[in-house]
CSV table of C-alpha atoms and ligand atoms in Angstrom, one decimal:
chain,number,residue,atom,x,y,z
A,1,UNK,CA,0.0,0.0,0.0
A,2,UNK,CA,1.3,3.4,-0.8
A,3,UNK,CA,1.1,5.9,2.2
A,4,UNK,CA,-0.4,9.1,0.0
A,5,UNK,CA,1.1,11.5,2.4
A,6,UNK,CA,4.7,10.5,1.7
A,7,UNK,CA,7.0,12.8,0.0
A,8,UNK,CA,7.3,10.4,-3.6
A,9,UNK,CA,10.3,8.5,-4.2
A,10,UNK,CA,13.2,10.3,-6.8
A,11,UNK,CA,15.2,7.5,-7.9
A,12,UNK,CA,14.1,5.2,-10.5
A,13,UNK,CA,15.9,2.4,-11.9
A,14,UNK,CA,14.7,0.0,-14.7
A,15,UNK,CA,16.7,-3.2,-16.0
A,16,UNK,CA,16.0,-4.6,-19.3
A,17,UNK,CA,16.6,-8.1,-19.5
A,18,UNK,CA,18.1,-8.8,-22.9
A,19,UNK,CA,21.2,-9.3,-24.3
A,20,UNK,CA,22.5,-9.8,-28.3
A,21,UNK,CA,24.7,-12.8,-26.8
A,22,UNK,CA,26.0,-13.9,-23.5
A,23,UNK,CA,29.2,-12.5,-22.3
A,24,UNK,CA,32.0,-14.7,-21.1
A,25,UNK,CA,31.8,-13.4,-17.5
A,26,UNK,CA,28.1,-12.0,-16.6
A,27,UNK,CA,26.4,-13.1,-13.9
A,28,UNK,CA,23.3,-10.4,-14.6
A,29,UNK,CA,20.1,-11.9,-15.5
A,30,UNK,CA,19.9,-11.5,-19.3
A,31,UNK,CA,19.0,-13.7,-22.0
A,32,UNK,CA,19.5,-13.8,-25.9
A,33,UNK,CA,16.7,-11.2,-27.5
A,34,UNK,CA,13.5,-12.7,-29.4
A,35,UNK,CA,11.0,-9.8,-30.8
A,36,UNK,CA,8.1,-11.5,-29.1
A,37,UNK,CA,9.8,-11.5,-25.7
A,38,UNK,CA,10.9,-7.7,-26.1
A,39,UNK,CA,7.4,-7.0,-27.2
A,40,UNK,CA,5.4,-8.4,-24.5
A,41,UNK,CA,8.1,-7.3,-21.8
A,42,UNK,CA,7.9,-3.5,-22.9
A,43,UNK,CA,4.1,-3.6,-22.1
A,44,UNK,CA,4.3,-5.4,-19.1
A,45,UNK,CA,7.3,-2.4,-17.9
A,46,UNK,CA,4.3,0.1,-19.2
A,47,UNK,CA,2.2,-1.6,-17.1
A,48,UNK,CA,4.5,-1.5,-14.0
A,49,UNK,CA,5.5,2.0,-14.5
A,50,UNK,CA,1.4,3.0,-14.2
A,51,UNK,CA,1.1,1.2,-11.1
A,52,UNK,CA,4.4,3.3,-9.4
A,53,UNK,CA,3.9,6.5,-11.3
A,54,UNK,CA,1.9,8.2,-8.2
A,55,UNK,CA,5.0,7.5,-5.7
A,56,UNK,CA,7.6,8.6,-7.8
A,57,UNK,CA,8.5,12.3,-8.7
A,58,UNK,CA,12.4,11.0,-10.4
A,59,UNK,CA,15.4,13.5,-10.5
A,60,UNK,CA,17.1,10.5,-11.6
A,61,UNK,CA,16.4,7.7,-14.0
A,62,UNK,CA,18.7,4.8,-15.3
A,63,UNK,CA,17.9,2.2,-17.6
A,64,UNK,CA,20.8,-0.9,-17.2
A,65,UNK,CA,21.1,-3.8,-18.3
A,66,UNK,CA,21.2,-6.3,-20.1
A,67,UNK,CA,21.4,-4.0,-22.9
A,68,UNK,CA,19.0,-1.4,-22.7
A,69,UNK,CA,20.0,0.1,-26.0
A,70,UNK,CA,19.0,-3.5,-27.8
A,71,UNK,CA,15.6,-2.3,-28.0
A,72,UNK,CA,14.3,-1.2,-31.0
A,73,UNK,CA,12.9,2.7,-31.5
A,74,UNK,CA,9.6,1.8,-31.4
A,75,UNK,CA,10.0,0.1,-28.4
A,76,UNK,CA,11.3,2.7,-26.7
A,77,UNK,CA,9.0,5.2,-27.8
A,78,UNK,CA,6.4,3.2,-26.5
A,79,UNK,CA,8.4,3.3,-23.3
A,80,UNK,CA,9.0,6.7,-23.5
A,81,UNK,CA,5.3,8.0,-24.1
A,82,UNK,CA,4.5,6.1,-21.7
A,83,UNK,CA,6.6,8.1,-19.1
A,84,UNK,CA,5.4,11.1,-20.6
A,85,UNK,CA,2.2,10.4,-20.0
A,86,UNK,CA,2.8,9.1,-16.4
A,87,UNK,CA,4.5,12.8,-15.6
A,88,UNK,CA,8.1,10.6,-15.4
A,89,UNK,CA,10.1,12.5,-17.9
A,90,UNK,CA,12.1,15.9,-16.8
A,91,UNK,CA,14.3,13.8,-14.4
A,92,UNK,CA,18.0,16.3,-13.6
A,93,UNK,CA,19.6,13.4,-14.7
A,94,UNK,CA,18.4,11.2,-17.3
A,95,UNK,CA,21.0,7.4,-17.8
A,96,UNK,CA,20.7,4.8,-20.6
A,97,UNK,CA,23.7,2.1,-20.7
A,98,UNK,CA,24.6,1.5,-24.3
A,99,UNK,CA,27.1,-1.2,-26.0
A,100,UNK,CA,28.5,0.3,-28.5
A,101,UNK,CA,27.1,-2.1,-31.3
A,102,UNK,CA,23.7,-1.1,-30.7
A,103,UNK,CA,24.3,2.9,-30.8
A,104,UNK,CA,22.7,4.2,-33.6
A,105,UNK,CA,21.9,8.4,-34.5
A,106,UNK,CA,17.9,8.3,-34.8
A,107,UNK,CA,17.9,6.6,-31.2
A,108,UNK,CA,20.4,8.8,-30.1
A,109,UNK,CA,18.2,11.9,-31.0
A,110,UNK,CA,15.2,9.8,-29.6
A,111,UNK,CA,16.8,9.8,-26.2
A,112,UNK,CA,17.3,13.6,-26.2
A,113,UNK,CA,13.9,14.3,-27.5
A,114,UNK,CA,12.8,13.0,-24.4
A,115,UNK,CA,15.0,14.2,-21.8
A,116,UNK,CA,17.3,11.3,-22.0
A,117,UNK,CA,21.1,12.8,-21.2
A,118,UNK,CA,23.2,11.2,-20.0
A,119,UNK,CA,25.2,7.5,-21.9
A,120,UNK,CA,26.6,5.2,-19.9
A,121,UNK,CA,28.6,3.2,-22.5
A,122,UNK,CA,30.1,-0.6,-21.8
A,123,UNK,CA,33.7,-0.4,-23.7
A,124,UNK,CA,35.3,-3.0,-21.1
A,125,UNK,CA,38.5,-2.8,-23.5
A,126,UNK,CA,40.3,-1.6,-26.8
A,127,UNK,CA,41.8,-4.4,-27.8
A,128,UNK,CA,40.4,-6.7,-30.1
A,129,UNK,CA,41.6,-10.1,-28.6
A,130,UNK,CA,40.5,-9.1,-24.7
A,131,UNK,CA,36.8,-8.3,-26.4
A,132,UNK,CA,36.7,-11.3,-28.3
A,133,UNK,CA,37.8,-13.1,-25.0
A,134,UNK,CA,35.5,-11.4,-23.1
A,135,UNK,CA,32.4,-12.4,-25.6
A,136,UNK,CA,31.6,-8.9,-26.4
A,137,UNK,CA,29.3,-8.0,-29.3
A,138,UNK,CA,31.2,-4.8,-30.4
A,139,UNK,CA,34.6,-4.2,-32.2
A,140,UNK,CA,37.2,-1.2,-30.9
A,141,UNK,CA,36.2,0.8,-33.9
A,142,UNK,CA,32.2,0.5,-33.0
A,143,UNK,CA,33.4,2.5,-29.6
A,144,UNK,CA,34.8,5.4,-31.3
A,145,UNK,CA,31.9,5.6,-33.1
A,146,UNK,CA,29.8,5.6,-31.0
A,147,UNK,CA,31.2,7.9,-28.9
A,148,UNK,CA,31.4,10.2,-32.5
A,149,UNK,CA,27.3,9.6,-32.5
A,150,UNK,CA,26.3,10.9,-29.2
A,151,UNK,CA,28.3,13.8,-28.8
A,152,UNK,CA,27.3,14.7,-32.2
A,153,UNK,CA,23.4,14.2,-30.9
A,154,UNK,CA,23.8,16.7,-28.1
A,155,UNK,CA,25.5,14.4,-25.4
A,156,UNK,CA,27.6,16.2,-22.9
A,157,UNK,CA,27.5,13.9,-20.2
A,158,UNK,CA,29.2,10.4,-21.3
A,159,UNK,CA,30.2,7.3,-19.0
A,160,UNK,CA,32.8,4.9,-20.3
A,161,UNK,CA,33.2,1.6,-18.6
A,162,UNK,CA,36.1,-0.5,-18.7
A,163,UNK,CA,37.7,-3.7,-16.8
A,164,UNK,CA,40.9,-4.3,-16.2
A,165,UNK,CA,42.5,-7.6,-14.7
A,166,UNK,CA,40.9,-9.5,-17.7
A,167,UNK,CA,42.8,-13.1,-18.8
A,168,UNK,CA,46.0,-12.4,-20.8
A,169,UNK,CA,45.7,-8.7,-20.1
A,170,UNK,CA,49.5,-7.2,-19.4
A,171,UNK,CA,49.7,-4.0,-18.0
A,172,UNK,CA,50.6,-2.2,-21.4
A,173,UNK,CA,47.7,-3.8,-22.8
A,174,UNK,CA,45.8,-1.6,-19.9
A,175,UNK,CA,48.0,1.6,-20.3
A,176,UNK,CA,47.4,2.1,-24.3
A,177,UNK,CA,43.2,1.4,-23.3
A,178,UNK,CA,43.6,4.1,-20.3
A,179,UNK,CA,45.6,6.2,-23.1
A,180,UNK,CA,43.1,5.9,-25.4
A,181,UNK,CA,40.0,6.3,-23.0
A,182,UNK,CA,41.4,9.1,-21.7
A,183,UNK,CA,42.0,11.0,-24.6
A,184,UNK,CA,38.4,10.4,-26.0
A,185,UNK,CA,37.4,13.0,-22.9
A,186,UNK,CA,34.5,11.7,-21.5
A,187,UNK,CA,33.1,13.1,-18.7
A,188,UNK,CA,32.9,9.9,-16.7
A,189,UNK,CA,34.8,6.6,-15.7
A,190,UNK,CA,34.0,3.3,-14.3
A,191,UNK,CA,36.0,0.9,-13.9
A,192,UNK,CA,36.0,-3.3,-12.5
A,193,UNK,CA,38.2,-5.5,-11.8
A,194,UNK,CA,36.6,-8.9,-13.3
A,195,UNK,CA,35.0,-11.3,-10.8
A,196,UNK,CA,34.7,-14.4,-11.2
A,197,UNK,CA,31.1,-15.5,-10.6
A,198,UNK,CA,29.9,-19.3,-10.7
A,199,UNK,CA,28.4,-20.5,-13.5
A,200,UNK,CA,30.0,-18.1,-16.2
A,201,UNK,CA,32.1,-19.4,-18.6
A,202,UNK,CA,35.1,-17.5,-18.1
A,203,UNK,CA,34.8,-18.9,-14.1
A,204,UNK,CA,34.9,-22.6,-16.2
A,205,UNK,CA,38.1,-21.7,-17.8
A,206,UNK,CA,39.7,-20.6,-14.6
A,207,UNK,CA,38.8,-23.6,-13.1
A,208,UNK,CA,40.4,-25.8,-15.7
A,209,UNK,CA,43.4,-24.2,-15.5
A,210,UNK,CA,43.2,-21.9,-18.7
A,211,UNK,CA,45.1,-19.0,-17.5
A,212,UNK,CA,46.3,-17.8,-13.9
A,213,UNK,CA,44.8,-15.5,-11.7
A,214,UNK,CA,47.3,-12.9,-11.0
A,215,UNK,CA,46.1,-10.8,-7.2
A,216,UNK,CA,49.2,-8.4,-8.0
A,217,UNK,CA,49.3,-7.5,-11.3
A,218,UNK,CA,45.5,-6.6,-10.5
A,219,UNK,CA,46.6,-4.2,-7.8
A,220,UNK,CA,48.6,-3.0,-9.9
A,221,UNK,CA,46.4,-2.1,-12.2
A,222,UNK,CA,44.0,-0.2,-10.1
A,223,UNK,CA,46.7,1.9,-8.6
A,224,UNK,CA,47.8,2.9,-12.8
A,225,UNK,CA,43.7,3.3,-13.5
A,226,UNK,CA,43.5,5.6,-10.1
A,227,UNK,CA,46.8,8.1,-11.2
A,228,UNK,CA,45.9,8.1,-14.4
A,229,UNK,CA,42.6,9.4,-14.1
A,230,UNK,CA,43.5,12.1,-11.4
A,231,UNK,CA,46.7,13.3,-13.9
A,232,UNK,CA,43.7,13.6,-16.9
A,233,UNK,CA,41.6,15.7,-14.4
A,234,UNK,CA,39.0,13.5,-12.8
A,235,UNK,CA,37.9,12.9,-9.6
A,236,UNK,CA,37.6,9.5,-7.5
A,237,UNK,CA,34.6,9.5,-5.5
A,238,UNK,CA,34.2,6.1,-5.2
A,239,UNK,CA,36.3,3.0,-5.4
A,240,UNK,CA,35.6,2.4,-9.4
A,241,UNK,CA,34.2,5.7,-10.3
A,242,UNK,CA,35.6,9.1,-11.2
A,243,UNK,CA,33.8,12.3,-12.8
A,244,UNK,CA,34.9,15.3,-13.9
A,245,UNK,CA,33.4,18.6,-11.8
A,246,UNK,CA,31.8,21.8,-13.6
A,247,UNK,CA,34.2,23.8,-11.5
A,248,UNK,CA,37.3,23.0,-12.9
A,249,UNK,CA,38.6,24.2,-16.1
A,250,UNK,CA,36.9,27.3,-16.1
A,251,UNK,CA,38.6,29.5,-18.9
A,252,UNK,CA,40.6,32.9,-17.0
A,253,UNK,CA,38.8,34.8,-19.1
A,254,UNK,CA,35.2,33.5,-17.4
A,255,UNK,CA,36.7,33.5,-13.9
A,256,UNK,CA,35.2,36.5,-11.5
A,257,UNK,CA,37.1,38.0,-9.0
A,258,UNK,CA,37.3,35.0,-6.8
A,259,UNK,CA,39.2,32.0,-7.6
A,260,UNK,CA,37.6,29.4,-8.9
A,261,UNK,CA,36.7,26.5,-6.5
A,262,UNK,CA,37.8,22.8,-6.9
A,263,UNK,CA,36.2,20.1,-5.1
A,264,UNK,CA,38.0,19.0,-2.1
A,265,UNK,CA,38.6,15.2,-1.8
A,266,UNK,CA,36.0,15.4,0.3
A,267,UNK,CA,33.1,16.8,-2.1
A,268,UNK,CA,31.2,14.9,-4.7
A,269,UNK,CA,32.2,16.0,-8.2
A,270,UNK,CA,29.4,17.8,-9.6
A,271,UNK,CA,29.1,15.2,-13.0
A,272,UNK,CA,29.0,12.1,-10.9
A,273,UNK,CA,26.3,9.9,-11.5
A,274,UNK,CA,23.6,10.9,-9.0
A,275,UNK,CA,21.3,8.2,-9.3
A,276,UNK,CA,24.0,6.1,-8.1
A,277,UNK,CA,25.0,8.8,-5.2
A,278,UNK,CA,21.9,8.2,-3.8
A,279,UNK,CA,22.0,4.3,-4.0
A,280,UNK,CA,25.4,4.4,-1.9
A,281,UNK,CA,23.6,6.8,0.3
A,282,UNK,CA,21.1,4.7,1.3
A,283,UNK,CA,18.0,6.7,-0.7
A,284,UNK,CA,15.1,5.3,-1.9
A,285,UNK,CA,14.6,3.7,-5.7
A,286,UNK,CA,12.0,1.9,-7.3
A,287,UNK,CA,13.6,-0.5,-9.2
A,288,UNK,CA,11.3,-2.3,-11.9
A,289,UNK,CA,12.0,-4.3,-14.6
A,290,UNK,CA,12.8,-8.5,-14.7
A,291,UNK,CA,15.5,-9.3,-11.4
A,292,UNK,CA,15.6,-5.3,-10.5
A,293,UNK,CA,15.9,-4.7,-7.1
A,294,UNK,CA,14.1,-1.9,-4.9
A,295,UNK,CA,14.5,-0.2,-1.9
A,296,UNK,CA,11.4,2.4,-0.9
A,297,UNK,CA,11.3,4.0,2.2
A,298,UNK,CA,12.9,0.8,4.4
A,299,UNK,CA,11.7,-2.0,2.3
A,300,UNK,CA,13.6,-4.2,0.1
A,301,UNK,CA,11.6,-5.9,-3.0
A,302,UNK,CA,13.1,-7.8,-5.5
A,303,UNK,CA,11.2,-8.8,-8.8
A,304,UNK,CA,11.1,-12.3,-10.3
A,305,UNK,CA,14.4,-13.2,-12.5
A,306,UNK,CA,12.2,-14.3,-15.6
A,307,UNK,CA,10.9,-12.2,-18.0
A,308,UNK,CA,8.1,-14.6,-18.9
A,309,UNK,CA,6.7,-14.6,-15.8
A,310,UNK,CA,7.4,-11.1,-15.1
A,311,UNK,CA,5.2,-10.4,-18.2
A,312,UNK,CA,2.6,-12.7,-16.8
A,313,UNK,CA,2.1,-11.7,-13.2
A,314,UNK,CA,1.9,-8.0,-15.0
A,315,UNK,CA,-0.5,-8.9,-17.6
A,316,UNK,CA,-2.4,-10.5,-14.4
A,317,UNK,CA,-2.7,-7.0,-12.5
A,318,UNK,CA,0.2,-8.1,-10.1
A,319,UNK,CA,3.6,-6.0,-9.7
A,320,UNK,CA,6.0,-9.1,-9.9
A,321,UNK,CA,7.6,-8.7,-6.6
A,322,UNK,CA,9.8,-12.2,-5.9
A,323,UNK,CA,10.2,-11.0,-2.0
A,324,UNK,CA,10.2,-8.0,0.0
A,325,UNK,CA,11.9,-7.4,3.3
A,326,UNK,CA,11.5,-4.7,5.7
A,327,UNK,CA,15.2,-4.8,7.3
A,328,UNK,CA,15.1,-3.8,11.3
A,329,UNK,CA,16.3,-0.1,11.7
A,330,UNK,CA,19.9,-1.0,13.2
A,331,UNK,CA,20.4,-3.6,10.6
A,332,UNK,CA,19.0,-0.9,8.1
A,333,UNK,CA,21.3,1.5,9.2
A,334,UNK,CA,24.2,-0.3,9.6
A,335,UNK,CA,24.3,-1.8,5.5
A,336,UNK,CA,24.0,2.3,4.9
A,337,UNK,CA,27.0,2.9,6.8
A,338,UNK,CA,29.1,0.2,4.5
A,339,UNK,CA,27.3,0.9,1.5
A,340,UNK,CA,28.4,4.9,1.8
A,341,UNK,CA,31.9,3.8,2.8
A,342,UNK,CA,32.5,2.8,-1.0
A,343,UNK,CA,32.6,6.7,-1.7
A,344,UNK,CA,35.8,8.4,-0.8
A,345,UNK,CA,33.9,11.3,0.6
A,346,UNK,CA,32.6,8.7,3.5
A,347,UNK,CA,29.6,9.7,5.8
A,348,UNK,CA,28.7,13.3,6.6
A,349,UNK,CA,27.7,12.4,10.5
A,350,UNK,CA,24.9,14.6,9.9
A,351,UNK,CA,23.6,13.2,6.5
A,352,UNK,CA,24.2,9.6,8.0
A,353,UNK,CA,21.8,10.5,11.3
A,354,UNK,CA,19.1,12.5,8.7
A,355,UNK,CA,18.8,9.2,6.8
A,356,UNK,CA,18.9,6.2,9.4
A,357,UNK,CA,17.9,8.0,12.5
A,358,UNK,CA,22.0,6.6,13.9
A,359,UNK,CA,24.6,8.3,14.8
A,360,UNK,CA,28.1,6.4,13.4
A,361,UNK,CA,29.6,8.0,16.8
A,362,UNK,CA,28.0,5.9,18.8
A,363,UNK,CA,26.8,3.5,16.9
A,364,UNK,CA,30.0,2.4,15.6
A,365,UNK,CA,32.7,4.4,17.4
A,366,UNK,CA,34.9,1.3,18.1
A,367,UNK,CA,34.8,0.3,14.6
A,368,UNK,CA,35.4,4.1,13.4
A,369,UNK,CA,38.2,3.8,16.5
A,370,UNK,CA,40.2,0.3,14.7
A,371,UNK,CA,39.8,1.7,10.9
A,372,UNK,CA,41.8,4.7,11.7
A,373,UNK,CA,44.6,2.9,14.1
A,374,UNK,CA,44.9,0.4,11.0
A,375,UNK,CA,45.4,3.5,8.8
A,376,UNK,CA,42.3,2.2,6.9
A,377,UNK,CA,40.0,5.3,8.0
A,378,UNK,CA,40.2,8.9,9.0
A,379,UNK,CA,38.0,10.6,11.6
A,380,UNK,CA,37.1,13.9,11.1
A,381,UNK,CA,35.2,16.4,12.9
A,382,UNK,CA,32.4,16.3,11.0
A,383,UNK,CA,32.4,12.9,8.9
A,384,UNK,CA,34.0,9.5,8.7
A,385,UNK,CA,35.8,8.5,5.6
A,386,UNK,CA,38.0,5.6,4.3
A,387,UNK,CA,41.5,6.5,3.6
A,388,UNK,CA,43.2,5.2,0.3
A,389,UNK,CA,44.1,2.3,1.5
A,390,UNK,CA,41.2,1.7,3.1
A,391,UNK,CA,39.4,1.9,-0.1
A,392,UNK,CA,41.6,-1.1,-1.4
A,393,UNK,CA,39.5,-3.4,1.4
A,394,UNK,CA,36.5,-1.5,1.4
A,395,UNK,CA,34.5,-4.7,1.7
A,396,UNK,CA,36.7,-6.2,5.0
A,397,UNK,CA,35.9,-2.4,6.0
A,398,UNK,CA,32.3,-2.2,5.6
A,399,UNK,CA,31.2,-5.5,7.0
A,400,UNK,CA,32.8,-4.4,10.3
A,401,UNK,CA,29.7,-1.9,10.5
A,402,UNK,CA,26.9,-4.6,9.5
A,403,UNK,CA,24.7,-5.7,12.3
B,501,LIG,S1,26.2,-6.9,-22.3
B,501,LIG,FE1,26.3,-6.6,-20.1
B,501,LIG,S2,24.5,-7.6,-19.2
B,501,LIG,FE2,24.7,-8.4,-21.4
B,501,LIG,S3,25.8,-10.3,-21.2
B,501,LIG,FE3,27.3,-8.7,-21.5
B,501,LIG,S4,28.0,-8.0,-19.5
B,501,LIG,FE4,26.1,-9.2,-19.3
């Protein structure tokens, strides 16, 4: 039941479920596309979108994946109409993930037509042998492209995602992607290390002794992805992300009489990806869509991890809700605290008691207390914050605060 007197919720995330082949290491719910499937599950997310639309007043909106850009333009004008009609469109910011093979310039105008503006785009790698290892649809020259397409189209807010640590990578394999990455200018990074998850292929080949696993060379290339970002002007505010901020680079001749102000380590760059800000901060998100995940207002609901019956419990009336789970407050609170920790700002005391009704300082002064002996975290007046190497083991770090 929807409480009508709530303030509605600002996040929404939607995952479409489809794929144009497996890759060699995903563990995301995503199958191989079939027009009838795409078809029914676009009307069954229409469907699922009119049953939230009176909670949700989104200043942010991501569509992941699968491959969200696999769908066809009709499709997603249907989607997109949809929204419009629903009053869900005029979101600050506005993400769609796109592999490059499936960017094209009339769905690119689509998108900003209807407030779509920001690209989150999967590159993983530049080299051709790592992408053909990794089972990636799309060719080095597709990304350039690609790219090419949506800043011609009006894009000025562009995510590049990349992994390192992949099978057979070398480090100079890593540096000429960086090199080239970095040059294209975009105003956002991601990057992963590859995991291993059960039942992939890649985990297979691992497993029967196909290449090594090397923990060093991995390090190694994080601490290369981390300086070369900061020395092409981004910002790390979390362990895999970095964004450029609106107030750097501001030409001499536009400064006023005061100097123009950077973002201190401990700020959040002003072209980070909000909608993911506000996960790590514990907000609220509908998340709808095959296998998405919500979180609205202390309650956890996941939806069913098959599109068929997704599509049938919707075309029965039903939101498709697998479980839901209202966590206890303290248990609540405490998977905020290690969810925030990921962000190299850390938790604003303040912020942190505003949105779990906690205080970290007595909550989880001892823990606070052993981080910073260990050099892992740094206590400040007004917020807690992992140091640099404390980011390394963020996980070790955060499950110290779960309860
Ligand atoms: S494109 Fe993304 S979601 Fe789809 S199989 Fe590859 S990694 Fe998984």
């Amino acid at each position: 039941m929807m409480d009508s007197s709530a303030t509605p919720v600002a996040s929404l995330y939607i995952h479409v479920p489809f794929c144009a082949q497996k890759c060699s290491y995903c563990a995301f719910y995503s199958e191989a596309s079939s027009g009838e499937l795409v078809n029914r599950y676009v009307t069954a997310l229409v469907r699922e979108l009119e049953m939230v639309a009176p909670d949700l007043k989104p200043k942010t909106i991501f569509f992941g994946g699968g491959t969200p850009s696999l769908l066809n333009l009709r499709q997603w004008e249907q989607i997109l109409r949809a929204m419009e009609k629903l009053n869900l469109l005029g979101a600050g910011e506005f993400t769609v993930e796109c592999n490059p093979a499936t960017v094209s310039s009339d769905k690119a105008k689509l998108f900003r037509d209807f407030g779509v503006n920001r690209i989150s785009m999967g590159v993983q790698s530049l080299d051709e042998k790592l992408l053909d290892r990794l089972g990636r649809v799309h060719s080095r020259e597709m990304v350039f492209k690609s790219f090419d397409i949506l800043r011609r189209a009006g894009f000025d807010n562009l995510n590049l995602d990349l992994m390192f640590a992949i099978p057979t990578q070398t480090m100079d394999i890593w540096r000429d992607t960086l090199n080239e990455v970095v040059a294209m200018q975009s105003e956002h990074l991601s990057s992963y290390e590859v995991i291993y998850e059960d039942d992939t292929p890649l985990f297979a080949q691992m497993k029967a002794g196909e290449f090594a696993v090397d923990e060093n060379l991995a390090c190694e290339m994080y601490d290369e992805l981390v300086s070369r970002a900061i020395a092409a002007g981004f910002h790390q505010y979390e362990i895999a992300n970095f964004a450029r901020d609106g107030r750097d680079g501001v030409p001499p001749s536009l400064k006023s009489g005061s100097p123009t102000r950077r973002p201190s380590q401990d700020q959040i760059p002003s072209l980070a990806c909000k909608h993911n800000v506000n996960y790590w901060r514990g907000g609220s998100f509908y998340g709808l869509g095959p296998s998405a995940t919500g979180y609205v207002r202390g309650v956890r609901t996941k939806n069913w991890s098959n599109t068929q019956l997704y599509c049938e419990q919707l075309e029965n009336g039903k939101r498709a809700i697998e479980s839901s789970e209202e966590l206890p407050p303290l248990k609540r609170a405490g998977e905020t605290a290690a969810f925030g920790l990921r962000m190299v700002a850390g938790w604003p005391f303040e912020e942190f008691r505003h949105t779990t009704n906690f205080d970290l300082r007595n909550e989880w002064s001892s823990e606070m207390k052993r981080l910073a002996e260990r050099g892992w975290g740094r206590i400040s007046v007004d917020h807690f914050q992992l140091t640099p190497q404390g980011l390394r083991f963020a996980d070790s770090a955060a499950e110290m605060f779960l309860r």
